[in-house]
Amino acid sequence: MAIPNKVRGFLYAGLVVCHGLVAANAQAQGVSFTRQDYDVGTNPQDIAVADLNGDGVFDLAVTNERSDDVSVLLGNPDGTFQTARSLAVGNRPRAIAAADLNGDGVTDLVVANAGSNDVSVLLGNGDGTFQTGRSLEVGTSPRSVAVGDFNGDGVPDLVTANFFSNNVSVLLGNGDGSFQQARSFPAGNLPGSVAVGDFSGDGAVDLAVVNQDFQKVSVLLGNGDGTFQPPVFLPVGVRARSVAVGDLNGDGAPDLAVADQDSDDVAVLLGNGDGSFQPPIYFAVGISPRSIVLSDFNGDGRLDLAVTNRGSNSVSVLINQPPR
């Protein structure tokens, strides 16, 4: 049973952290972990990993849905973390991303607030503290946020997946940490997760959006000017929850990996490089998978998968095998 209001059991490789979960059969696989729990806010939802104070050590930032704040835990060189500091954000913060939004070399935070229908932009001071968050209106009940350069000007932009308005909100960056008013683009029913990549190879950033409860992923090809084409729907699983983007087969084209909580599997859709994708290939994981990340866990140059399984209190790690 998960302990409430804790960040638990870190397993990180690259920028991967799984919280509230314990890896199944870890000892049987010749792996063991030392667990340390850290107090955060109420009902923690999402976590970001970045160097927030410029000391070369990874830090953590956690959204707490019921206490309407973000907990920042600065990392120590020995893998432990300092006591959490709280940052006020909007109502019911659900998702968080870390990036340098104003070009000063310091990592900033952006938080999607599902209850107040906005994002909070918190510019970093470089010492692990942050300026007061600025609120930017988006669609209804944003559940996911991502950062990308959608208009090709070299400045980070924002996108949110808005669960109840059935769209994504795109906020183009001005380069100083401020953003233009959000523009909305249709993204299918109940969009709950968004990821970015150049799926068509034209240099423009595209979007992949999970349509929760509707067995689909929406792909919105970017026009390179901050606008997007109408969504193309790809069938996946039963109840998709999250999507990640990466080149899983080494052909240079981004692929999609989708966690499906009701079919207890991950769907992999290999990209064709022209914005289209092959039919999904399914890989079994634990019970009720929720979140998925990609990273090269074993250093062989191939992207692997890690999936959080809410129903079995486990993390499934799928090591990418070389082609036969």
Short mmCIF file of N, CA and C in Angstrom, two decimals, residues 77-241:
data_model
loop_
_atom_site.label_atom_id
_atom_site.label_comp_id
_atom_site.label_asym_id
_atom_site.label_seq_id
_atom_site.Cartn_x
_atom_site.Cartn_y
_atom_site.Cartn_z
N PRO A 77 24.86 15.32 -3.18
CA PRO A 77 25.70 14.47 -4.04
C PRO A 77 25.63 12.98 -3.72
N ASP A 78 25.15 12.61 -2.53
CA ASP A 78 25.09 11.20 -2.15
C ASP A 78 23.76 10.54 -2.51
N GLY A 79 22.90 11.24 -3.26
CA GLY A 79 21.63 10.65 -3.68
C GLY A 79 20.49 10.91 -2.72
N THR A 80 20.75 11.59 -1.62
CA THR A 80 19.68 11.99 -0.71
C THR A 80 19.17 13.37 -1.11
N PHE A 81 18.09 13.78 -0.46
CA PHE A 81 17.47 15.07 -0.79
C PHE A 81 17.19 15.87 0.47
N GLN A 82 17.23 17.17 0.33
CA GLN A 82 16.95 18.07 1.43
C GLN A 82 15.44 18.15 1.68
N THR A 83 15.08 18.72 2.81
CA THR A 83 13.67 18.89 3.15
C THR A 83 12.97 19.73 2.08
N ALA A 84 11.77 19.32 1.73
CA ALA A 84 11.03 19.98 0.64
C ALA A 84 10.68 21.42 1.00
N ARG A 85 10.78 22.28 -0.01
CA ARG A 85 10.28 23.64 0.08
C ARG A 85 9.04 23.75 -0.78
N SER A 86 8.05 24.50 -0.31
CA SER A 86 6.76 24.58 -0.99
C SER A 86 6.66 25.85 -1.81
N LEU A 87 6.12 25.70 -3.05
CA LEU A 87 5.87 26.82 -3.94
C LEU A 87 4.38 26.84 -4.27
N ALA A 88 3.72 27.96 -4.04
CA ALA A 88 2.29 28.08 -4.34
C ALA A 88 2.07 28.14 -5.86
N VAL A 89 1.08 27.39 -6.33
CA VAL A 89 0.70 27.41 -7.75
C VAL A 89 -0.83 27.54 -7.82
N GLY A 90 -1.44 27.08 -8.90
CA GLY A 90 -2.87 27.17 -9.05
C GLY A 90 -3.62 26.06 -8.34
N ASN A 91 -4.89 25.89 -8.70
CA ASN A 91 -5.75 24.92 -8.05
C ASN A 91 -5.61 23.55 -8.72
N ARG A 92 -5.37 22.53 -7.90
CA ARG A 92 -5.23 21.13 -8.33
C ARG A 92 -4.13 20.95 -9.39
N PRO A 93 -2.90 21.26 -9.03
CA PRO A 93 -1.80 21.03 -9.98
C PRO A 93 -1.61 19.56 -10.29
N ARG A 94 -1.59 19.23 -11.57
CA ARG A 94 -1.53 17.83 -11.99
C ARG A 94 -0.22 17.44 -12.66
N ALA A 95 0.37 18.34 -13.44
CA ALA A 95 1.54 17.97 -14.23
C ALA A 95 2.58 19.07 -14.15
N ILE A 96 3.85 18.69 -14.38
CA ILE A 96 4.95 19.64 -14.27
C ILE A 96 6.00 19.32 -15.31
N ALA A 97 6.66 20.37 -15.81
CA ALA A 97 7.79 20.21 -16.72
C ALA A 97 8.86 21.22 -16.32
N ALA A 98 10.11 20.88 -16.59
CA ALA A 98 11.24 21.73 -16.26
C ALA A 98 12.00 22.08 -17.53
N ALA A 99 12.32 23.37 -17.71
CA ALA A 99 13.07 23.83 -18.88
C ALA A 99 13.53 25.26 -18.61
N ASP A 100 14.51 25.70 -19.38
CA ASP A 100 14.95 27.10 -19.31
C ASP A 100 14.04 27.91 -20.22
N LEU A 101 13.09 28.61 -19.65
CA LEU A 101 12.05 29.30 -20.42
C LEU A 101 12.42 30.72 -20.81
N ASN A 102 13.43 31.31 -20.17
CA ASN A 102 13.79 32.69 -20.48
C ASN A 102 15.23 32.86 -20.94
N GLY A 103 15.92 31.76 -21.20
CA GLY A 103 17.24 31.81 -21.81
C GLY A 103 18.35 32.33 -20.93
N ASP A 104 18.19 32.26 -19.61
CA ASP A 104 19.23 32.74 -18.71
C ASP A 104 20.13 31.63 -18.18
N GLY A 105 19.93 30.41 -18.69
CA GLY A 105 20.74 29.28 -18.27
C GLY A 105 20.28 28.63 -16.98
N VAL A 106 19.18 29.09 -16.44
CA VAL A 106 18.62 28.55 -15.20
C VAL A 106 17.34 27.79 -15.51
N THR A 107 17.16 26.66 -14.85
CA THR A 107 15.97 25.85 -15.08
C THR A 107 14.75 26.47 -14.41
N ASP A 108 13.67 26.56 -15.17
CA ASP A 108 12.39 27.06 -14.69
C ASP A 108 11.38 25.92 -14.64
N LEU A 109 10.21 26.18 -14.06
CA LEU A 109 9.16 25.18 -13.94
C LEU A 109 7.87 25.70 -14.54
N VAL A 110 7.10 24.80 -15.14
CA VAL A 110 5.75 25.12 -15.59
C VAL A 110 4.83 24.03 -15.09
N VAL A 111 3.68 24.42 -14.54
CA VAL A 111 2.77 23.51 -13.87
C VAL A 111 1.38 23.64 -14.48
N ALA A 112 0.76 22.53 -14.82
CA ALA A 112 -0.62 22.52 -15.32
C ALA A 112 -1.57 22.33 -14.14
N ASN A 113 -2.47 23.31 -13.96
CA ASN A 113 -3.42 23.31 -12.84
C ASN A 113 -4.81 22.93 -13.34
N ALA A 114 -5.23 21.69 -13.02
CA ALA A 114 -6.49 21.18 -13.56
C ALA A 114 -7.70 21.90 -12.98
N GLY A 115 -7.61 22.40 -11.76
CA GLY A 115 -8.76 23.02 -11.13
C GLY A 115 -8.98 24.46 -11.51
N SER A 116 -7.91 25.19 -11.82
CA SER A 116 -8.03 26.61 -12.17
C SER A 116 -7.87 26.86 -13.66
N ASN A 117 -7.73 25.79 -14.45
CA ASN A 117 -7.68 25.90 -15.91
C ASN A 117 -6.59 26.85 -16.38
N ASP A 118 -5.39 26.67 -15.80
CA ASP A 118 -4.28 27.53 -16.19
C ASP A 118 -2.96 26.80 -15.98
N VAL A 119 -1.90 27.45 -16.38
CA VAL A 119 -0.55 26.98 -16.05
C VAL A 119 0.13 28.04 -15.21
N SER A 120 0.97 27.59 -14.31
CA SER A 120 1.80 28.49 -13.51
C SER A 120 3.23 28.40 -14.03
N VAL A 121 3.81 29.53 -14.38
CA VAL A 121 5.20 29.61 -14.82
C VAL A 121 6.02 30.17 -13.67
N LEU A 122 6.98 29.37 -13.19
CA LEU A 122 7.83 29.78 -12.07
C LEU A 122 9.27 29.89 -12.58
N LEU A 123 9.76 31.10 -12.71
CA LEU A 123 11.11 31.32 -13.19
C LEU A 123 12.11 31.08 -12.06
N GLY A 124 13.16 30.33 -12.37
CA GLY A 124 14.16 29.99 -11.37
C GLY A 124 15.14 31.12 -11.12
N ASN A 125 15.63 31.19 -9.88
CA ASN A 125 16.64 32.18 -9.51
C ASN A 125 18.05 31.63 -9.60
N GLY A 126 18.17 30.32 -9.86
CA GLY A 126 19.47 29.70 -10.01
C GLY A 126 20.01 29.09 -8.74
N ASP A 127 19.35 29.32 -7.62
CA ASP A 127 19.80 28.78 -6.34
C ASP A 127 18.80 27.79 -5.74
N GLY A 128 17.85 27.34 -6.57
CA GLY A 128 16.84 26.41 -6.09
C GLY A 128 15.58 27.08 -5.61
N THR A 129 15.58 28.43 -5.60
CA THR A 129 14.37 29.17 -5.29
C THR A 129 13.75 29.68 -6.58
N PHE A 130 12.51 30.14 -6.48
CA PHE A 130 11.77 30.54 -7.67
C PHE A 130 11.00 31.81 -7.41
N GLN A 131 10.79 32.56 -8.49
CA GLN A 131 9.94 33.74 -8.42
C GLN A 131 8.48 33.32 -8.28
N THR A 132 7.66 34.23 -7.84
CA THR A 132 6.24 33.95 -7.71
C THR A 132 5.67 33.54 -9.07
N GLY A 133 4.87 32.50 -9.06
CA GLY A 133 4.33 31.98 -10.30
C GLY A 133 3.42 32.94 -11.02
N ARG A 134 3.53 32.95 -12.35
CA ARG A 134 2.63 33.73 -13.19
C ARG A 134 1.61 32.79 -13.82
N SER A 135 0.35 33.17 -13.74
CA SER A 135 -0.74 32.31 -14.22
C SER A 135 -1.11 32.67 -15.66
N LEU A 136 -1.23 31.62 -16.50
CA LEU A 136 -1.61 31.79 -17.89
C LEU A 136 -2.80 30.87 -18.18
N GLU A 137 -3.86 31.44 -18.72
CA GLU A 137 -5.09 30.68 -18.96
C GLU A 137 -4.92 29.71 -20.12
N VAL A 138 -5.43 28.49 -19.92
CA VAL A 138 -5.45 27.48 -20.99
C VAL A 138 -6.86 26.91 -21.08
N GLY A 139 -6.99 25.68 -21.58
CA GLY A 139 -8.31 25.06 -21.69
C GLY A 139 -8.80 24.51 -20.37
N THR A 140 -9.84 23.70 -20.44
CA THR A 140 -10.51 23.20 -19.24
C THR A 140 -9.87 21.92 -18.74
N SER A 141 -9.41 21.96 -17.49
CA SER A 141 -8.81 20.82 -16.79
C SER A 141 -7.56 20.31 -17.49
N PRO A 142 -6.50 21.12 -17.57
CA PRO A 142 -5.25 20.63 -18.17
C PRO A 142 -4.65 19.52 -17.32
N ARG A 143 -4.34 18.40 -17.95
CA ARG A 143 -3.82 17.23 -17.25
C ARG A 143 -2.35 16.94 -17.56
N SER A 144 -1.81 17.60 -18.58
CA SER A 144 -0.44 17.31 -19.01
C SER A 144 0.14 18.57 -19.62
N VAL A 145 1.45 18.76 -19.49
CA VAL A 145 2.12 19.92 -20.07
C VAL A 145 3.46 19.47 -20.65
N ALA A 146 3.83 20.06 -21.78
CA ALA A 146 5.10 19.74 -22.43
C ALA A 146 5.69 21.02 -23.01
N VAL A 147 7.00 20.98 -23.25
CA VAL A 147 7.74 22.12 -23.77
C VAL A 147 8.34 21.75 -25.11
N GLY A 148 8.24 22.65 -26.09
CA GLY A 148 8.86 22.45 -27.40
C GLY A 148 8.90 23.76 -28.15
N ASP A 149 9.69 23.80 -29.22
CA ASP A 149 9.75 24.99 -30.07
C ASP A 149 8.82 24.77 -31.24
N PHE A 150 7.59 25.29 -31.15
CA PHE A 150 6.56 24.97 -32.14
C PHE A 150 6.55 25.90 -33.34
N ASN A 151 7.23 27.04 -33.24
CA ASN A 151 7.25 27.97 -34.37
C ASN A 151 8.65 28.22 -34.92
N GLY A 152 9.63 27.44 -34.45
CA GLY A 152 10.95 27.47 -35.03
C GLY A 152 11.76 28.71 -34.78
N ASP A 153 11.46 29.46 -33.72
CA ASP A 153 12.20 30.69 -33.43
C ASP A 153 13.29 30.49 -32.39
N GLY A 154 13.51 29.24 -31.96
CA GLY A 154 14.53 28.94 -30.98
C GLY A 154 14.14 29.24 -29.55
N VAL A 155 12.88 29.59 -29.33
CA VAL A 155 12.37 29.93 -27.99
C VAL A 155 11.42 28.83 -27.53
N PRO A 156 11.52 28.38 -26.28
CA PRO A 156 10.61 27.34 -25.80
C PRO A 156 9.16 27.82 -25.76
N ASP A 157 8.26 26.96 -26.22
CA ASP A 157 6.82 27.18 -26.16
C ASP A 157 6.21 26.11 -25.26
N LEU A 158 4.93 26.28 -24.92
CA LEU A 158 4.24 25.36 -24.03
C LEU A 158 3.02 24.76 -24.73
N VAL A 159 2.68 23.55 -24.33
CA VAL A 159 1.43 22.93 -24.78
C VAL A 159 0.83 22.16 -23.61
N THR A 160 -0.49 22.26 -23.46
CA THR A 160 -1.21 21.50 -22.44
C THR A 160 -2.28 20.64 -23.11
N ALA A 161 -2.53 19.48 -22.53
CA ALA A 161 -3.65 18.63 -22.94
C ALA A 161 -4.80 18.92 -21.98
N ASN A 162 -5.92 19.39 -22.52
CA ASN A 162 -7.05 19.88 -21.71
C ASN A 162 -8.19 18.85 -21.74
N PHE A 163 -8.37 18.18 -20.61
CA PHE A 163 -9.20 16.98 -20.54
C PHE A 163 -10.66 17.23 -20.89
N PHE A 164 -11.24 18.30 -20.40
CA PHE A 164 -12.67 18.51 -20.58
C PHE A 164 -13.04 19.46 -21.71
N SER A 165 -12.07 20.16 -22.28
CA SER A 165 -12.37 20.98 -23.46
C SER A 165 -11.95 20.30 -24.75
N ASN A 166 -11.42 19.09 -24.64
CA ASN A 166 -11.11 18.26 -25.81
C ASN A 166 -10.19 18.96 -26.80
N ASN A 167 -9.16 19.62 -26.24
CA ASN A 167 -8.22 20.30 -27.11
C ASN A 167 -6.86 20.41 -26.44
N VAL A 168 -5.91 20.95 -27.18
CA VAL A 168 -4.63 21.34 -26.61
C VAL A 168 -4.51 22.85 -26.68
N SER A 169 -3.84 23.43 -25.71
CA SER A 169 -3.54 24.85 -25.71
C SER A 169 -2.07 25.04 -26.00
N VAL A 170 -1.75 25.89 -26.98
CA VAL A 170 -0.37 26.19 -27.35
C VAL A 170 -0.08 27.64 -26.98
N LEU A 171 0.96 27.84 -26.19
CA LEU A 171 1.38 29.17 -25.75
C LEU A 171 2.78 29.43 -26.29
N LEU A 172 2.90 30.31 -27.24
CA LEU A 172 4.19 30.62 -27.84
C LEU A 172 4.99 31.51 -26.91
N GLY A 173 6.27 31.17 -26.75
CA GLY A 173 7.13 31.91 -25.85
C GLY A 173 7.70 33.16 -26.49
N ASN A 174 7.94 34.16 -25.64
CA ASN A 174 8.54 35.42 -26.09
C ASN A 174 10.05 35.46 -25.86
N GLY A 175 10.58 34.45 -25.17
CA GLY A 175 12.01 34.37 -24.93
C GLY A 175 12.45 34.96 -23.61
N ASP A 176 11.56 35.68 -22.93
CA ASP A 176 11.90 36.28 -21.64
C ASP A 176 11.15 35.64 -20.48
N GLY A 177 10.56 34.49 -20.75
CA GLY A 177 9.78 33.80 -19.72
C GLY A 177 8.32 34.13 -19.75
N SER A 178 7.93 35.06 -20.62
CA SER A 178 6.51 35.35 -20.81
C SER A 178 6.01 34.63 -22.06
N PHE A 179 4.68 34.57 -22.18
CA PHE A 179 4.09 33.80 -23.27
C PHE A 179 2.90 34.54 -23.86
N GLN A 180 2.66 34.26 -25.13
CA GLN A 180 1.50 34.83 -25.79
C GLN A 180 0.23 34.13 -25.32
N GLN A 181 -0.90 34.71 -25.63
CA GLN A 181 -2.17 34.12 -25.25
C GLN A 181 -2.32 32.75 -25.91
N ALA A 182 -2.91 31.82 -25.17
CA ALA A 182 -3.04 30.45 -25.65
C ALA A 182 -3.94 30.37 -26.88
N ARG A 183 -3.54 29.52 -27.83
CA ARG A 183 -4.39 29.16 -28.96
C ARG A 183 -4.75 27.70 -28.81
N SER A 184 -6.00 27.37 -29.10
CA SER A 184 -6.46 25.99 -28.92
C SER A 184 -6.61 25.28 -30.26
N PHE A 185 -6.34 23.96 -30.21
CA PHE A 185 -6.45 23.11 -31.38
C PHE A 185 -7.16 21.82 -30.97
N PRO A 186 -8.13 21.37 -31.76
CA PRO A 186 -8.85 20.14 -31.40
C PRO A 186 -7.90 18.96 -31.27
N ALA A 187 -8.17 18.10 -30.28
CA ALA A 187 -7.27 16.97 -30.02
C ALA A 187 -8.03 15.71 -29.65
N GLY A 188 -9.30 15.58 -30.08
CA GLY A 188 -10.06 14.38 -29.75
C GLY A 188 -10.64 14.44 -28.36
N ASN A 189 -11.35 13.40 -27.97
CA ASN A 189 -12.07 13.35 -26.71
C ASN A 189 -11.14 13.05 -25.53
N LEU A 190 -11.31 13.79 -24.44
CA LEU A 190 -10.63 13.57 -23.17
C LEU A 190 -9.11 13.43 -23.33
N PRO A 191 -8.44 14.44 -23.87
CA PRO A 191 -6.98 14.36 -23.97
C PRO A 191 -6.33 14.48 -22.60
N GLY A 192 -5.55 13.46 -22.25
CA GLY A 192 -4.99 13.42 -20.91
C GLY A 192 -3.48 13.45 -20.83
N SER A 193 -2.79 13.30 -21.97
CA SER A 193 -1.33 13.29 -21.98
C SER A 193 -0.86 13.79 -23.32
N VAL A 194 0.23 14.58 -23.32
CA VAL A 194 0.76 15.11 -24.58
C VAL A 194 2.27 14.95 -24.58
N ALA A 195 2.81 14.61 -25.76
CA ALA A 195 4.25 14.50 -25.96
C ALA A 195 4.59 15.11 -27.31
N VAL A 196 5.84 15.51 -27.48
CA VAL A 196 6.25 16.24 -28.68
C VAL A 196 7.35 15.48 -29.42
N GLY A 197 7.40 15.69 -30.74
CA GLY A 197 8.45 15.13 -31.58
C GLY A 197 8.21 15.52 -33.03
N ASP A 198 9.22 15.37 -33.86
CA ASP A 198 9.07 15.63 -35.29
C ASP A 198 8.75 14.32 -35.98
N PHE A 199 7.47 14.03 -36.13
CA PHE A 199 7.04 12.74 -36.67
C PHE A 199 7.13 12.66 -38.19
N SER A 200 7.11 13.80 -38.85
CA SER A 200 7.08 13.80 -40.32
C SER A 200 8.43 14.15 -40.94
N GLY A 201 9.42 14.47 -40.12
CA GLY A 201 10.75 14.74 -40.63
C GLY A 201 10.89 16.05 -41.38
N ASP A 202 9.96 16.98 -41.17
CA ASP A 202 10.01 18.24 -41.89
C ASP A 202 10.63 19.36 -41.07
N GLY A 203 11.13 19.04 -39.88
CA GLY A 203 11.73 20.04 -39.01
C GLY A 203 10.76 20.76 -38.11
N ALA A 204 9.47 20.54 -38.29
CA ALA A 204 8.45 21.15 -37.44
C ALA A 204 8.06 20.18 -36.33
N VAL A 205 7.85 20.71 -35.13
CA VAL A 205 7.50 19.86 -34.00
C VAL A 205 6.03 19.49 -34.06
N ASP A 206 5.74 18.20 -33.86
CA ASP A 206 4.38 17.67 -33.89
C ASP A 206 3.97 17.24 -32.48
N LEU A 207 2.69 16.89 -32.33
CA LEU A 207 2.15 16.49 -31.03
C LEU A 207 1.53 15.11 -31.11
N ALA A 208 1.68 14.35 -30.03
CA ALA A 208 0.95 13.10 -29.83
C ALA A 208 0.16 13.24 -28.54
N VAL A 209 -1.13 12.96 -28.61
CA VAL A 209 -2.03 13.19 -27.49
C VAL A 209 -2.84 11.92 -27.22
N VAL A 210 -2.85 11.49 -25.97
CA VAL A 210 -3.66 10.34 -25.58
C VAL A 210 -5.09 10.78 -25.35
N ASN A 211 -6.03 10.05 -25.95
CA ASN A 211 -7.46 10.27 -25.72
C ASN A 211 -7.96 9.20 -24.76
N GLN A 212 -7.97 9.55 -23.49
CA GLN A 212 -8.32 8.59 -22.45
C GLN A 212 -9.77 8.13 -22.61
N ASP A 213 -10.00 6.85 -22.43
CA ASP A 213 -11.32 6.21 -22.52
C ASP A 213 -11.84 6.08 -23.95
N PHE A 214 -11.07 6.51 -24.93
CA PHE A 214 -11.55 6.43 -26.31
C PHE A 214 -10.62 5.62 -27.21
N GLN A 215 -9.73 4.84 -26.62
CA GLN A 215 -8.90 3.87 -27.33
C GLN A 215 -8.13 4.49 -28.50
N LYS A 216 -7.69 5.73 -28.34
CA LYS A 216 -7.02 6.39 -29.45
C LYS A 216 -5.87 7.27 -28.96
N VAL A 217 -4.94 7.49 -29.90
CA VAL A 217 -3.94 8.54 -29.78
C VAL A 217 -4.15 9.49 -30.94
N SER A 218 -4.16 10.79 -30.65
CA SER A 218 -4.29 11.81 -31.69
C SER A 218 -2.91 12.32 -32.07
N VAL A 219 -2.63 12.38 -33.35
CA VAL A 219 -1.39 12.97 -33.84
C VAL A 219 -1.72 14.26 -34.57
N LEU A 220 -1.13 15.35 -34.09
CA LEU A 220 -1.34 16.67 -34.71
C LEU A 220 -0.01 17.11 -35.33
N LEU A 221 0.06 17.14 -36.63
CA LEU A 221 1.28 17.55 -37.31
C LEU A 221 1.41 19.07 -37.26
N GLY A 222 2.61 19.53 -36.93
CA GLY A 222 2.86 20.96 -36.84
C GLY A 222 3.13 21.58 -38.19
N ASN A 223 2.71 22.82 -38.34
CA ASN A 223 2.96 23.57 -39.57
C ASN A 223 4.26 24.38 -39.51
N GLY A 224 4.91 24.39 -38.35
CA GLY A 224 6.16 25.10 -38.20
C GLY A 224 6.01 26.55 -37.79
N ASP A 225 4.77 27.03 -37.70
CA ASP A 225 4.52 28.41 -37.33
C ASP A 225 3.74 28.53 -36.02
N GLY A 226 3.67 27.42 -35.28
CA GLY A 226 2.93 27.41 -34.02
C GLY A 226 1.51 26.95 -34.15
N THR A 227 1.08 26.63 -35.39
CA THR A 227 -0.25 26.07 -35.60
C THR A 227 -0.13 24.59 -35.94
N PHE A 228 -1.27 23.89 -35.88
CA PHE A 228 -1.26 22.45 -36.07
C PHE A 228 -2.41 22.01 -36.96
N GLN A 229 -2.18 20.93 -37.69
CA GLN A 229 -3.20 20.36 -38.55
C GLN A 229 -4.23 19.60 -37.71
N PRO A 230 -5.40 19.30 -38.27
CA PRO A 230 -6.40 18.52 -37.53
C PRO A 230 -5.83 17.17 -37.12
N PRO A 231 -6.31 16.63 -36.03
CA PRO A 231 -5.75 15.37 -35.53
C PRO A 231 -6.06 14.18 -36.42
N VAL A 232 -5.09 13.28 -36.48
CA VAL A 232 -5.28 11.97 -37.08
C VAL A 232 -5.32 10.97 -35.93
N PHE A 233 -6.35 10.12 -35.91
CA PHE A 233 -6.56 9.22 -34.78
C PHE A 233 -5.99 7.84 -35.06
N LEU A 234 -5.21 7.34 -34.09
CA LEU A 234 -4.61 6.02 -34.19
C LEU A 234 -5.19 5.14 -33.09
N PRO A 235 -5.72 3.96 -33.43
CA PRO A 235 -6.30 3.10 -32.40
C PRO A 235 -5.24 2.45 -31.52
N VAL A 236 -5.47 2.46 -30.22
CA VAL A 236 -4.60 1.78 -29.26
C VAL A 236 -5.47 1.24 -28.12
N GLY A 237 -5.18 0.05 -27.64
CA GLY A 237 -5.67 -0.48 -26.39
C GLY A 237 -7.11 -0.22 -26.04
N VAL A 238 -7.35 -0.08 -24.72
CA VAL A 238 -8.69 0.09 -24.17
C VAL A 238 -8.84 1.44 -23.50
N ARG A 239 -7.91 1.78 -22.63
CA ARG A 239 -7.98 3.04 -21.89
C ARG A 239 -6.57 3.60 -21.72
N ALA A 240 -6.09 4.23 -22.76
CA ALA A 240 -4.74 4.78 -22.76
C ALA A 240 -4.62 5.89 -21.74
N ARG A 241 -3.46 5.98 -21.07
CA ARG A 241 -3.27 6.99 -20.04
C ARG A 241 -2.12 7.94 -20.33
#
